[in-house]
Amino acid sequence: DQQVKQNSPSLSVQEGRISILNCDYTNSMFDYFLWYKKYPAEGPTFLISISSIKDKNEDGRFTVFLNKSAKHLSLHIVPSQPGDSAVYFCAASAKTGANNLFFGTGTRLTVIP
Amino acid sequence: KAGVTQTPRYLIKTRGQQVTLSCSPISGHRSVSWYQQTPGQGLQFLFEYFSETQRNKGNFPGRFSGRQFSNSRSEMNVSTLELGDSALYLCASTITPGGPYEQYFGPGTRLTVT
């Protein structure tokens, strides 16, 4: 049972434009959400996170939006750069205090120069 | 500060054998979690260790086990390997349990079972 879903396996965007990656979750106990970026043959790299008490968190070119009522979050990258091309994973953790993360299946972003 | 390190990076084993993978967390991080990444299932949580104790366990058979040492380094062991155990095994560290805290991942160990 996939509790975190990324329904778009891939996304292509022109350099300089906005990239929007989407993520949906089903477990209402999730209260902390993270985005990771992964290059081939490397481990996931932490990008940005958001607590359920917020609806937006910004860090440079990256902004994460959380819509709790819709159980939906999105990652915006503006402007997109060719170096952003990677697989992006959405992850969530529950209010149990445990550290285990539930991951989506990933979206492959390609930024076209 | 050095990142999470994992050894070995690549491993080939035969069905029925057992394997041990090693993880050294970021200095000062005391919680270590293990994940399995496969094309079909994505990234799935195996277990978490803190203070040499397993705090949390995912939905994997008992063939998968782990331990943590007093210096926070961790090992995971898979016994009686099956073809389906072929995967990228990732270790992640964080400061302490009871977060939430961001987890920082190592490069992974690619295990191939033939």
XYZ file of C-alpha atoms in Angstrom, chain A:
113
model
C 0.000 0.000 0.000
C 1.729 3.148 -1.257
C 1.024 5.867 1.310
C 3.011 8.510 -0.577
C 2.401 8.831 -4.293
C 4.107 10.687 -7.070
C 1.887 10.135 -10.060
C 4.167 11.690 -12.661
C 7.141 9.447 -13.363
C 8.800 12.111 -15.482
C 8.750 15.833 -16.235
C 10.599 17.911 -18.840
C 11.035 21.659 -18.464
C 12.934 24.326 -20.366
C 15.850 25.983 -18.605
C 14.752 29.146 -16.808
C 11.131 28.057 -16.482
C 9.356 26.768 -13.379
C 9.384 23.066 -12.481
C 6.466 21.817 -10.394
C 6.679 18.368 -8.874
C 3.640 16.937 -7.145
C 3.096 14.478 -4.323
C -0.020 13.064 -2.661
C -0.314 11.161 0.588
C -3.035 9.128 2.239
C -1.988 8.834 5.892
C -3.407 11.665 8.025
C -0.793 10.880 10.684
C 1.975 12.286 8.488
C 3.133 15.600 9.901
C 6.520 16.227 8.325
C 7.371 16.175 4.656
C 10.665 16.223 2.831
C 11.964 16.399 -0.705
C 15.094 14.588 -1.785
C 17.010 14.725 -5.027
C 18.854 11.701 -6.340
C 21.487 11.316 -9.015
C 22.345 7.869 -10.395
C 24.755 5.851 -8.235
C 24.373 8.305 -5.337
C 22.218 8.382 -2.238
C 19.288 10.822 -1.975
C 20.285 14.380 -1.074
C 18.027 16.345 1.260
C 16.563 19.440 -0.407
C 13.831 21.014 1.678
C 11.245 20.076 4.284
C 7.987 21.363 5.707
C 6.102 20.763 8.925
C 2.361 20.255 8.888
C 1.906 23.466 10.883
C 3.043 25.428 7.836
C 1.733 25.675 4.304
C 4.864 27.004 2.625
C 8.602 26.826 3.065
C 11.142 28.513 0.831
C 14.863 27.996 0.376
C 16.457 29.839 -2.497
C 15.083 28.517 -5.767
C 13.109 25.799 -3.997
C 9.669 26.247 -2.449
C 7.488 23.532 -0.991
C 3.741 24.020 -0.624
C 1.547 21.881 1.614
C -2.223 21.550 1.307
C -3.275 19.452 4.286
C -6.953 19.302 3.419
C -6.093 17.861 0.006
C -3.218 15.772 1.384
C -1.052 17.226 -1.343
C 2.330 18.866 -1.523
C 4.350 20.289 -4.340
C 7.905 21.377 -4.964
C 8.509 24.438 -7.118
C 11.922 25.095 -8.629
C 12.390 28.573 -10.096
C 14.287 29.115 -12.306
C 15.055 25.572 -13.379
C 18.657 24.818 -14.302
C 20.164 21.876 -16.212
C 21.932 20.772 -13.014
C 18.514 20.213 -11.464
C 18.010 17.209 -13.740
C 17.653 14.251 -11.362
C 15.032 12.044 -9.737
C 13.059 13.816 -7.020
C 11.514 11.890 -4.146
C 8.827 13.093 -1.822
C 8.936 11.589 1.683
C 6.807 11.792 4.810
C 7.094 10.887 8.467
C 4.346 10.288 10.998
C 3.648 11.741 14.423
C 4.981 8.681 16.164
C 8.402 10.203 16.742
C 9.960 7.425 14.729
C 12.430 8.409 12.087
C 11.303 6.086 9.338
C 10.383 7.877 6.153
C 7.747 6.817 3.666
C 8.874 7.596 0.138
C 7.078 8.198 -3.114
C 8.269 6.415 -6.233
C 10.020 9.479 -7.610
C 9.706 11.884 -10.541
C 12.520 12.174 -13.063
C 13.033 15.857 -13.904
C 14.839 16.784 -17.094
C 15.736 20.437 -17.583
C 16.393 21.156 -21.234
C 19.065 23.801 -21.944
